[in-house]
Short mmCIF file of C-alpha atoms in Angstrom, two decimals:
data_model
loop_
_atom_site.label_atom_id
_atom_site.label_comp_id
_atom_site.label_asym_id
_atom_site.label_seq_id
_atom_site.Cartn_x
_atom_site.Cartn_y
_atom_site.Cartn_z
CA UNK X 1045 -2.57 -22.19 20.11
CA UNK X 1046 -5.74 -20.70 21.49
CA UNK X 1047 -8.72 -20.89 18.83
CA UNK X 1048 -9.26 -17.28 18.68
CA UNK X 1049 -5.73 -16.50 18.13
CA UNK X 1050 -5.23 -19.14 15.57
CA UNK X 1051 -8.09 -17.47 13.57
CA UNK X 1052 -6.27 -14.30 13.58
CA UNK X 1053 -3.19 -15.92 12.35
CA UNK X 1054 -5.31 -17.57 9.68
CA UNK X 1055 -6.60 -14.34 8.62
CA UNK X 1056 -3.05 -12.65 8.60
CA UNK X 1057 -1.87 -15.49 6.38
CA UNK X 1058 -4.65 -14.74 4.07
CA UNK X 1059 -3.96 -11.27 3.70
CA UNK X 1060 -0.12 -12.27 3.17
CA UNK X 1061 -1.24 -14.57 0.39
CA UNK X 1062 -3.45 -11.96 -1.25
CA UNK X 1063 -1.09 -9.02 -1.25
CA UNK X 1064 2.25 -10.62 -1.61
CA UNK X 1065 3.92 -13.65 -3.26
CA UNK X 1066 5.29 -15.16 0.01
CA UNK X 1067 4.32 -18.73 0.39
CA UNK X 1068 1.61 -19.82 2.98
CA UNK X 1069 0.44 -23.00 4.18
CA UNK X 1070 -1.48 -25.14 1.41
CA UNK X 1071 -4.11 -26.09 3.95
CA UNK X 1072 -4.81 -22.53 5.04
CA UNK X 1073 -8.79 -22.41 5.34
CA UNK X 1074 -10.22 -19.92 2.86
CA UNK X 1075 -13.66 -18.60 2.57
CA UNK X 1076 -15.20 -15.18 1.27
CA UNK X 1077 -15.98 -13.99 4.61
CA UNK X 1078 -12.42 -14.86 5.84
CA UNK X 1079 -10.90 -13.03 3.06
CA UNK X 1080 -13.15 -10.09 3.85
CA UNK X 1081 -12.02 -10.15 7.35
CA UNK X 1082 -8.40 -10.43 6.34
CA UNK X 1083 -8.32 -7.00 5.05
CA UNK X 1084 -7.76 -5.79 8.79
CA UNK X 1085 -4.12 -6.90 8.16
CA UNK X 1086 -3.47 -5.10 5.14
CA UNK X 1087 -1.20 -2.62 6.82
CA UNK X 1088 0.37 -5.48 9.02
CA UNK X 1089 1.60 -6.92 5.66
CA UNK X 1090 3.06 -3.85 4.81
CA UNK X 1091 4.86 -4.27 8.01
CA UNK X 1092 6.24 -7.46 7.04
CA UNK X 1093 6.90 -6.58 3.46
CA UNK X 1094 8.81 -3.27 4.58
CA UNK X 1095 10.65 -5.15 7.17
CA UNK X 1096 12.07 -7.58 4.46
CA UNK X 1097 12.84 -4.71 2.07
CA UNK X 1098 14.69 -2.89 4.89
CA UNK X 1099 16.86 -6.04 5.78
CA UNK X 1100 17.58 -6.60 2.01
CA UNK X 1101 18.59 -3.01 1.93
CA UNK X 1102 20.79 -3.13 4.80
CA UNK X 1103 22.48 -6.30 3.44
CA UNK X 1104 22.96 -4.70 -0.10
CA UNK X 1105 24.33 -1.56 1.30
CA UNK X 1106 27.09 -3.38 2.56
CA UNK X 1107 28.30 -4.38 -0.69
CA UNK X 1108 26.91 -1.45 -3.12
CA UNK X 1109 26.29 2.19 -3.13
CA UNK X 1110 23.13 3.47 -1.96
CA UNK X 1111 21.54 4.13 -5.19
CA UNK X 1112 22.11 0.68 -6.32
CA UNK X 1113 21.18 -0.74 -3.08
CA UNK X 1114 18.05 1.05 -3.45
CA UNK X 1115 17.11 -0.13 -7.09
CA UNK X 1116 18.17 -3.84 -6.12
CA UNK X 1117 15.64 -3.57 -2.85
CA UNK X 1118 13.03 -2.31 -5.29
CA UNK X 1119 13.36 -5.34 -7.59
CA UNK X 1120 13.12 -7.50 -4.66
CA UNK X 1121 9.86 -5.60 -3.38
CA UNK X 1122 8.37 -6.05 -7.02
CA UNK X 1123 9.12 -10.01 -6.80
CA UNK X 1124 7.56 -9.90 -3.26
CA UNK X 1125 4.35 -8.62 -4.19
CA UNK X 1126 4.17 -9.61 -7.71
CA UNK X 1127 4.09 -5.75 -8.90
CA UNK X 1128 0.32 -5.86 -7.41
CA UNK X 1129 -0.10 -2.42 -6.38
CA UNK X 1130 1.86 -0.99 -9.66
CA UNK X 1131 -0.39 -2.94 -11.66
CA UNK X 1132 -3.54 -1.29 -9.92
CA UNK X 1133 -2.00 2.17 -10.42
CA UNK X 1134 -1.55 1.37 -13.96
CA UNK X 1135 -4.95 0.04 -14.63
CA UNK X 1136 -6.52 3.09 -12.59
CA UNK X 1137 -4.57 5.54 -14.79
CA UNK X 1138 -5.47 3.91 -17.85
CA UNK X 1139 -9.02 3.53 -16.76
CA UNK X 1140 -9.88 7.14 -15.49
CA UNK X 1141 -7.46 8.89 -17.87
CA UNK X 1142 -8.81 7.19 -21.09
CA UNK X 1143 -12.44 6.38 -20.35
CA UNK X 1144 -15.25 9.12 -21.20
CA UNK X 1145 -18.05 7.14 -19.18
CA UNK X 1146 -17.94 5.00 -15.86
CA UNK X 1147 -18.90 2.06 -17.90
CA UNK X 1148 -15.87 2.52 -20.42
CA UNK X 1149 -13.42 3.34 -17.45
CA UNK X 1150 -14.34 0.10 -15.77
CA UNK X 1151 -13.79 -1.86 -18.95
CA UNK X 1152 -10.50 -0.21 -19.72
CA UNK X 1153 -9.24 -0.94 -16.20
CA UNK X 1154 -9.95 -4.81 -16.67
CA UNK X 1155 -7.91 -4.78 -19.83
CA UNK X 1156 -4.73 -6.40 -19.53
CA UNK X 1157 -3.15 -4.02 -22.01
CA UNK X 1158 -1.11 -1.01 -21.18
CA UNK X 1159 -2.05 2.33 -22.46
CA UNK X 1160 -0.26 5.38 -22.41
CA UNK X 1161 -1.77 6.79 -19.21
CA UNK X 1162 -0.88 3.72 -17.39
CA UNK X 1163 2.61 3.19 -18.84
CA UNK X 1164 3.22 7.12 -17.89
CA UNK X 1165 1.96 6.54 -14.35
CA UNK X 1166 4.06 3.30 -13.99
CA UNK X 1167 7.25 4.76 -15.18
CA UNK X 1168 6.86 8.02 -13.25
CA UNK X 1169 5.91 5.96 -9.83
CA UNK X 1170 9.12 3.80 -10.35
CA UNK X 1171 11.37 6.32 -11.12
CA UNK X 1172 10.04 8.83 -8.50
CA UNK X 1173 10.42 5.90 -5.93
CA UNK X 1174 13.84 5.31 -6.92
CA UNK X 1175 14.96 9.23 -6.96
CA UNK X 1176 13.16 9.82 -3.37
CA UNK X 1177 14.45 6.74 -1.84
CA UNK X 1178 18.13 7.61 -3.15
CA UNK X 1179 17.72 10.77 -1.77
CA UNK X 1180 16.58 9.78 1.59
CA UNK X 1181 19.48 7.14 1.70
CA UNK X 1182 22.04 9.95 1.83
CA UNK X 1183 20.46 11.57 4.79
CA UNK X 1184 19.03 9.16 6.91
CA UNK X 1185 18.75 5.21 7.58
CA UNK X 1186 16.02 3.72 5.21
CA UNK X 1187 15.06 1.04 7.42
CA UNK X 1188 12.22 3.30 9.35
CA UNK X 1189 11.67 4.75 5.82
CA UNK X 1190 10.66 1.44 4.26
CA UNK X 1191 8.58 0.53 6.99
CA UNK X 1192 6.66 3.82 7.05
CA UNK X 1193 5.91 3.97 3.45
CA UNK X 1194 4.97 0.21 3.06
CA UNK X 1195 2.72 0.18 5.93
CA UNK X 1196 0.78 3.63 6.19
CA UNK X 1197 0.22 3.73 2.69
CA UNK X 1198 -1.48 0.21 3.00
CA UNK X 1199 -3.76 1.38 5.52
CA UNK X 1200 -5.06 4.38 3.88
CA UNK X 1201 -5.61 2.28 0.64
CA UNK X 1202 -7.56 -0.32 2.64
CA UNK X 1203 -9.47 2.18 4.66
CA UNK X 1204 -11.54 3.23 1.38
CA UNK X 1205 -13.36 -0.19 1.69
CA UNK X 1206 -14.80 1.29 4.95
CA UNK X 1207 -17.02 4.28 3.31
CA UNK X 1208 -16.89 3.77 -0.27
CA UNK X 1209 -19.15 1.61 -2.67
CA UNK X 1210 -17.37 -1.32 -4.77
CA UNK X 1211 -18.34 -0.64 -8.36
CA UNK X 1212 -16.35 -3.59 -10.26
CA UNK X 1213 -17.96 -6.67 -11.58
CA UNK X 1214 -18.13 -9.02 -8.65
CA UNK X 1215 -18.04 -12.12 -10.72
CA UNK X 1216 -14.63 -11.26 -12.24
CA UNK X 1217 -12.84 -9.40 -9.70
CA UNK X 1218 -10.51 -11.04 -7.22
CA UNK X 1219 -10.79 -8.21 -4.75
CA UNK X 1220 -14.75 -8.65 -4.24
CA UNK X 1221 -14.29 -10.46 -1.02
CA UNK X 1222 -12.35 -7.76 0.54
CA UNK X 1223 -14.72 -5.34 -0.57
CA UNK X 1224 -17.99 -6.52 0.85
CA UNK X 1225 -17.77 -4.77 3.83
CA UNK X 1226 -15.43 -3.46 6.71
CA UNK X 1227 -16.50 -3.06 10.47
CA UNK X 1228 -15.36 -0.09 12.53
CA UNK X 1229 -13.20 -2.71 14.44
CA UNK X 1230 -11.57 -3.84 11.56
CA UNK X 1231 -10.75 -0.28 10.35
CA UNK X 1232 -9.52 0.51 13.89
CA UNK X 1233 -7.17 -2.44 13.77
CA UNK X 1234 -6.15 -1.32 9.99
CA UNK X 1235 -5.48 2.17 11.27
CA UNK X 1236 -3.61 1.61 14.57
CA UNK X 1237 -1.14 -1.09 12.65
CA UNK X 1238 -0.60 1.43 10.03
CA UNK X 1239 0.61 3.96 12.46
CA UNK X 1240 3.30 1.60 14.07
CA UNK X 1241 6.21 2.89 12.03
CA UNK X 1242 5.74 6.42 13.25
CA UNK X 1243 7.26 5.34 16.48
CA UNK X 1244 10.42 5.63 14.86
CA UNK X 1245 9.96 9.07 14.04
CA UNK X 1246 9.39 12.71 15.62
CA UNK X 1247 6.15 14.16 16.23
CA UNK X 1248 6.44 16.49 13.34
CA UNK X 1249 6.54 13.23 11.28
CA UNK X 1250 3.40 11.86 12.98
CA UNK X 1251 1.30 15.20 12.50
CA UNK X 1252 2.63 15.62 9.07
CA UNK X 1253 2.21 11.99 7.84
CA UNK X 1254 -1.19 11.79 9.40
CA UNK X 1255 -2.37 15.32 7.87
CA UNK X 1256 -0.94 14.07 4.39
CA UNK X 1257 -2.87 10.80 4.62
CA UNK X 1258 -6.23 12.45 5.48
CA UNK X 1259 -5.67 15.05 2.65
CA UNK X 1260 -4.82 12.49 -0.06
CA UNK X 1261 -7.56 10.16 1.32
CA UNK X 1262 -10.44 12.93 1.11
CA UNK X 1263 -9.33 14.11 -2.21
CA UNK X 1264 -8.97 10.33 -3.80
CA UNK X 1265 -12.45 9.55 -2.41
CA UNK X 1266 -14.13 12.69 -3.82
CA UNK X 1267 -12.19 12.15 -7.17
CA UNK X 1268 -13.00 8.26 -7.59
CA UNK X 1269 -16.59 8.89 -6.55
CA UNK X 1270 -16.83 11.56 -9.41
CA UNK X 1271 -15.23 9.41 -11.91
CA UNK X 1272 -16.30 5.87 -11.06
CA UNK X 1273 -18.90 6.18 -8.48
CA UNK X 1274 -16.94 4.05 -6.29
CA UNK X 1275 -13.63 2.05 -5.88
CA UNK X 1276 -12.28 -0.81 -7.50
CA UNK X 1277 -9.37 -3.31 -6.44
CA UNK X 1278 -7.20 -1.17 -8.82
CA UNK X 1279 -7.79 1.92 -7.00
CA UNK X 1280 -6.96 0.44 -3.98
CA UNK X 1281 -3.59 -0.29 -5.33
CA UNK X 1282 -3.21 3.18 -6.98
CA UNK X 1283 -3.92 4.75 -3.60
CA UNK X 1284 -1.38 2.79 -1.95
CA UNK X 1285 1.24 3.96 -4.53
CA UNK X 1286 0.32 7.44 -4.27
CA UNK X 1287 0.36 7.77 -0.59
CA UNK X 1288 3.58 5.79 -0.43
CA UNK X 1289 5.53 8.09 -2.87
CA UNK X 1290 3.91 11.25 -0.89
CA UNK X 1291 5.35 10.18 2.28
CA UNK X 1292 8.87 9.75 0.90
CA UNK X 1293 8.44 13.50 -0.51
CA UNK X 1294 7.24 14.60 2.96
CA UNK X 1295 10.29 13.12 4.76
CA UNK X 1296 12.45 14.81 1.84
CA UNK X 1297 10.79 18.18 2.40
CA UNK X 1298 11.37 17.99 6.26
CA UNK X 1299 15.00 17.27 5.73
CA UNK X 1300 15.40 19.82 3.09
CA UNK X 1301 13.84 22.45 5.41
CA UNK X 1302 15.74 21.31 8.61
CA UNK X 1303 12.22 19.99 10.22
CA UNK X 1304 13.57 17.28 12.72
CA UNK X 1305 12.57 13.94 11.44
CA UNK X 1306 14.20 11.29 14.07
CA UNK X 1307 13.47 11.18 17.68
CA UNK X 1308 10.88 8.63 17.92
CA UNK X 1309 9.82 6.45 21.03
CA UNK X 1310 11.77 3.63 19.28
CA UNK X 1311 15.32 3.97 18.51
#
């Protein structure tokens, strides 16, 4: 394998190891610089995880009802990621909801205990995901849905690194290497790979999903800047969850109003 291609493959594997519990070679080279560059493949990890969940769902659907298949696939998803993003959403809700100052919010977000805000956000996110996916399963194939939700949401979350300051403690945060910087080239790779699943959907979904993601990103950026003065790793996880749920809602709204969802370039 050419050296340049091998390097990119190693960066992807680093991203896989950081954002999931999937095994990677123990000999995989690591450095803060490589970990920072691995952020460009955040969305591509979403393609991998979404593809695995889609496969699991298809297999389970031969044995169980759509609702049970969705539930079991969600369990598999949590095992694949170690509830990485759900934990971020929980900590973000606790910190921003419970702290009166920036310093206090950051302290709460680092606390391993779950408060009322975090517990409420976690329950509603998991319940919402189950309800939305179950409803979608009654009207369309979930294969493309898993891919869209997992991939585009991760692209939006990681894009916050590009133009927002990192505000967590660099000595105690495992996300610090990712947050150091993000070049325009890395941002472009992230966004292009994030849009791959749109190939399975109609132009209406393309336009709606992109517009929705832009609105959510702008709103969350302004909110996080106001409440924290920047972002933390937990904020990236929280953003991923919010965008994923919003994309499922978008598809449900389209189906409910009769707007064409299928008819993409693929399938």
